[in-house]
Amino acid sequence: MKELLLKRRSNKRNQKGLLFDEIDKDGSTKDKQVIADKLNMLETLMFEFLRLLHEENRLSLLAMVAYSYKEDVDLEKWLFRYAQNNQTYLADQRKNFIYMKKDFERLIKHGRG
């Protein structure tokens, strides 16, 4: 998950339009506002990924892990992309799994999995 956050951090902008590494370009890294801005951005990134790991979504994620294992395809790239593009999940875990599986299969079919 740390790797996913680092990748996401490199291209995600905060509410001021700055990338993570640009936040301190005009101030000291000891500046309280710089520290607060960086912590806010990291918190936002963590919540983006943790929402997919919410307990109600656990069964469909477990099914995706089993499916990727069966198909012998790495899930990391898909999970990163899926978390970026999906803000919610379906409460019906069967329907959610089917939706996620179709998205995963599209990624594999286009050679990006």
PDB file of C-alpha atoms in Angstrom:
ATOM      1  CA  MET A   1       0.000   0.000   0.000  1.00  0.00           C
ATOM      2  CA  LYS A   2       2.938   2.318   0.701  1.00  0.00           C
ATOM      3  CA  GLU A   3       4.038   1.969  -2.937  1.00  0.00           C
ATOM      4  CA  LEU A   4       0.529   2.798  -4.161  1.00  0.00           C
ATOM      5  CA  LEU A   5       0.427   5.916  -2.004  1.00  0.00           C
ATOM      6  CA  LEU A   6       3.841   7.026  -3.234  1.00  0.00           C
ATOM      7  CA  LYS A   7       2.763   6.609  -6.863  1.00  0.00           C
ATOM      8  CA  ARG A   8      -0.515   8.419  -6.207  1.00  0.00           C
ATOM      9  CA  ARG A   9       1.296  11.176  -4.276  1.00  0.00           C
ATOM     10  CA  SER A  10       3.485  11.943  -7.289  1.00  0.00           C
ATOM     11  CA  ASN A  11       0.563  12.998  -9.522  1.00  0.00           C
ATOM     12  CA  LYS A  12      -2.154  14.111  -7.075  1.00  0.00           C
ATOM     13  CA  ARG A  13      -2.679  17.831  -6.517  1.00  0.00           C
ATOM     14  CA  ASN A  14      -4.036  19.379  -3.339  1.00  0.00           C
ATOM     15  CA  GLN A  15      -6.817  21.961  -3.112  1.00  0.00           C
ATOM     16  CA  LYS A  16      -4.256  24.703  -3.879  1.00  0.00           C
ATOM     17  CA  GLY A  17      -3.258  22.901  -7.099  1.00  0.00           C
ATOM     18  CA  LEU A  18       0.161  21.841  -5.824  1.00  0.00           C
ATOM     19  CA  LEU A  19       1.820  18.438  -6.074  1.00  0.00           C
ATOM     20  CA  PHE A  20       3.104  16.974  -2.816  1.00  0.00           C
ATOM     21  CA  ASP A  21       6.716  17.867  -3.628  1.00  0.00           C
ATOM     22  CA  GLU A  22       5.742  21.446  -4.559  1.00  0.00           C
ATOM     23  CA  ILE A  23       4.053  22.252  -1.239  1.00  0.00           C
ATOM     24  CA  ASP A  24       7.274  23.415   0.421  1.00  0.00           C
ATOM     25  CA  LYS A  25       8.886  25.177  -2.551  1.00  0.00           C
ATOM     26  CA  ASP A  26       8.029  28.646  -1.193  1.00  0.00           C
ATOM     27  CA  GLY A  27       8.463  27.904   2.499  1.00  0.00           C
ATOM     28  CA  SER A  28      10.620  26.084   4.949  1.00  0.00           C
ATOM     29  CA  THR A  29       9.900  22.452   5.756  1.00  0.00           C
ATOM     30  CA  LYS A  30       9.675  23.648   9.378  1.00  0.00           C
ATOM     31  CA  ASP A  31       6.832  26.026   8.489  1.00  0.00           C
ATOM     32  CA  LYS A  32       3.664  24.881  10.289  1.00  0.00           C
ATOM     33  CA  GLN A  33       1.492  25.517   7.220  1.00  0.00           C
ATOM     34  CA  VAL A  34       3.807  23.421   4.997  1.00  0.00           C
ATOM     35  CA  ILE A  35       3.661  20.570   7.486  1.00  0.00           C
ATOM     36  CA  ALA A  36      -0.134  20.878   7.809  1.00  0.00           C
ATOM     37  CA  ASP A  37      -0.583  20.940   4.007  1.00  0.00           C
ATOM     38  CA  LYS A  38       1.574  17.841   3.541  1.00  0.00           C
ATOM     39  CA  LEU A  39      -0.228  15.969   6.318  1.00  0.00           C
ATOM     40  CA  ASN A  40      -3.608  16.922   4.843  1.00  0.00           C
ATOM     41  CA  MET A  41      -2.563  15.629   1.445  1.00  0.00           C
ATOM     42  CA  LEU A  42      -1.283  12.338   2.883  1.00  0.00           C
ATOM     43  CA  GLU A  43      -4.485  11.946   4.876  1.00  0.00           C
ATOM     44  CA  THR A  44      -6.577  12.484   1.730  1.00  0.00           C
ATOM     45  CA  LEU A  45      -4.559   9.871  -0.157  1.00  0.00           C
ATOM     46  CA  MET A  46      -4.895   7.361   2.675  1.00  0.00           C
ATOM     47  CA  PHE A  47      -8.672   7.792   2.807  1.00  0.00           C
ATOM     48  CA  GLU A  48      -8.926   7.294  -0.968  1.00  0.00           C
ATOM     49  CA  PHE A  49      -7.338   3.871  -0.651  1.00  0.00           C
ATOM     50  CA  LEU A  50      -8.888   2.902   2.677  1.00  0.00           C
ATOM     51  CA  ARG A  51     -12.436   3.451   1.427  1.00  0.00           C
ATOM     52  CA  LEU A  52     -11.936   0.436  -0.837  1.00  0.00           C
ATOM     53  CA  LEU A  53     -10.782  -1.569   2.173  1.00  0.00           C
ATOM     54  CA  HIS A  54     -13.921  -0.740   4.150  1.00  0.00           C
ATOM     55  CA  GLU A  55     -15.346  -3.777   5.935  1.00  0.00           C
ATOM     56  CA  GLU A  56     -18.525  -3.817   3.835  1.00  0.00           C
ATOM     57  CA  ASN A  57     -16.361  -4.081   0.703  1.00  0.00           C
ATOM     58  CA  ARG A  58     -14.119  -6.847   2.026  1.00  0.00           C
ATOM     59  CA  LEU A  59     -15.909  -9.809   0.398  1.00  0.00           C
ATOM     60  CA  SER A  60     -15.667  -8.441  -3.136  1.00  0.00           C
ATOM     61  CA  LEU A  61     -12.008  -7.520  -2.604  1.00  0.00           C
ATOM     62  CA  LEU A  62     -11.280 -11.016  -1.315  1.00  0.00           C
ATOM     63  CA  ALA A  63     -13.047 -12.434  -4.372  1.00  0.00           C
ATOM     64  CA  MET A  64     -10.858 -10.191  -6.592  1.00  0.00           C
ATOM     65  CA  VAL A  65      -7.712 -11.493  -4.896  1.00  0.00           C
ATOM     66  CA  ALA A  66      -8.857 -15.094  -5.488  1.00  0.00           C
ATOM     67  CA  TYR A  67      -9.780 -14.304  -9.096  1.00  0.00           C
ATOM     68  CA  SER A  68      -6.430 -12.629  -9.831  1.00  0.00           C
ATOM     69  CA  TYR A  69      -4.632 -15.607  -8.252  1.00  0.00           C
ATOM     70  CA  LYS A  70      -6.640 -18.042 -10.377  1.00  0.00           C
ATOM     71  CA  GLU A  71      -5.883 -16.022 -13.520  1.00  0.00           C
ATOM     72  CA  ASP A  72      -2.236 -15.574 -12.423  1.00  0.00           C
ATOM     73  CA  VAL A  73      -2.389 -11.793 -12.938  1.00  0.00           C
ATOM     74  CA  ASP A  74      -0.998  -9.179 -10.543  1.00  0.00           C
ATOM     75  CA  LEU A  75      -3.728  -7.122  -8.873  1.00  0.00           C
ATOM     76  CA  GLU A  76      -1.585  -4.131  -7.804  1.00  0.00           C
ATOM     77  CA  LYS A  77      -1.768  -2.036 -10.999  1.00  0.00           C
ATOM     78  CA  TRP A  78      -5.495  -2.612 -11.323  1.00  0.00           C
ATOM     79  CA  LEU A  79      -6.170  -1.824  -7.654  1.00  0.00           C
ATOM     80  CA  PHE A  80      -4.245   1.452  -7.912  1.00  0.00           C
ATOM     81  CA  ARG A  81      -6.144   2.474 -11.064  1.00  0.00           C
ATOM     82  CA  TYR A  82      -9.479   1.313  -9.650  1.00  0.00           C
ATOM     83  CA  ALA A  83      -9.002   3.310  -6.439  1.00  0.00           C
ATOM     84  CA  GLN A  84      -8.210   6.423  -8.490  1.00  0.00           C
ATOM     85  CA  ASN A  85     -11.312   6.115 -10.671  1.00  0.00           C
ATOM     86  CA  ASN A  86     -13.954   4.842  -8.257  1.00  0.00           C
ATOM     87  CA  GLN A  87     -15.154   6.876  -5.315  1.00  0.00           C
ATOM     88  CA  THR A  88     -17.692   4.351  -3.992  1.00  0.00           C
ATOM     89  CA  TYR A  89     -18.577   0.684  -4.148  1.00  0.00           C
ATOM     90  CA  LEU A  90     -21.843  -1.198  -4.554  1.00  0.00           C
ATOM     91  CA  ALA A  91     -23.385  -2.420  -1.294  1.00  0.00           C
ATOM     92  CA  ASP A  92     -24.386  -5.715  -2.951  1.00  0.00           C
ATOM     93  CA  GLN A  93     -21.027  -7.496  -2.837  1.00  0.00           C
ATOM     94  CA  ARG A  94     -21.923  -9.928  -5.641  1.00  0.00           C
ATOM     95  CA  LYS A  95     -22.740  -7.046  -7.982  1.00  0.00           C
ATOM     96  CA  ASN A  96     -19.685  -5.148  -6.763  1.00  0.00           C
ATOM     97  CA  PHE A  97     -17.425  -8.133  -7.515  1.00  0.00           C
ATOM     98  CA  ILE A  98     -18.908  -8.501 -11.008  1.00  0.00           C
ATOM     99  CA  TYR A  99     -18.347  -4.786 -11.665  1.00  0.00           C
ATOM    100  CA  MET A 100     -14.768  -4.956 -10.367  1.00  0.00           C
ATOM    101  CA  LYS A 101     -14.053  -8.173 -12.305  1.00  0.00           C
ATOM    102  CA  LYS A 102     -15.243  -6.626 -15.579  1.00  0.00           C
ATOM    103  CA  ASP A 103     -13.038  -3.607 -14.972  1.00  0.00           C
ATOM    104  CA  PHE A 104     -10.089  -5.894 -14.175  1.00  0.00           C
ATOM    105  CA  GLU A 105     -10.694  -7.955 -17.327  1.00  0.00           C
ATOM    106  CA  ARG A 106     -10.769  -4.783 -19.461  1.00  0.00           C
ATOM    107  CA  LEU A 107      -7.388  -3.794 -18.062  1.00  0.00           C
ATOM    108  CA  ILE A 108      -5.940  -7.251 -18.786  1.00  0.00           C
ATOM    109  CA  LYS A 109      -7.429  -7.302 -22.285  1.00  0.00           C
ATOM    110  CA  HIS A 110      -5.744  -3.994 -23.105  1.00  0.00           C
ATOM    111  CA  GLY A 111      -2.410  -5.306 -21.821  1.00  0.00           C
ATOM    112  CA  ARG A 112      -2.162  -2.987 -18.845  1.00  0.00           C
ATOM    113  CA  GLY A 113      -2.598  -5.571 -16.110  1.00  0.00           C
TER     114      GLY A 113
END
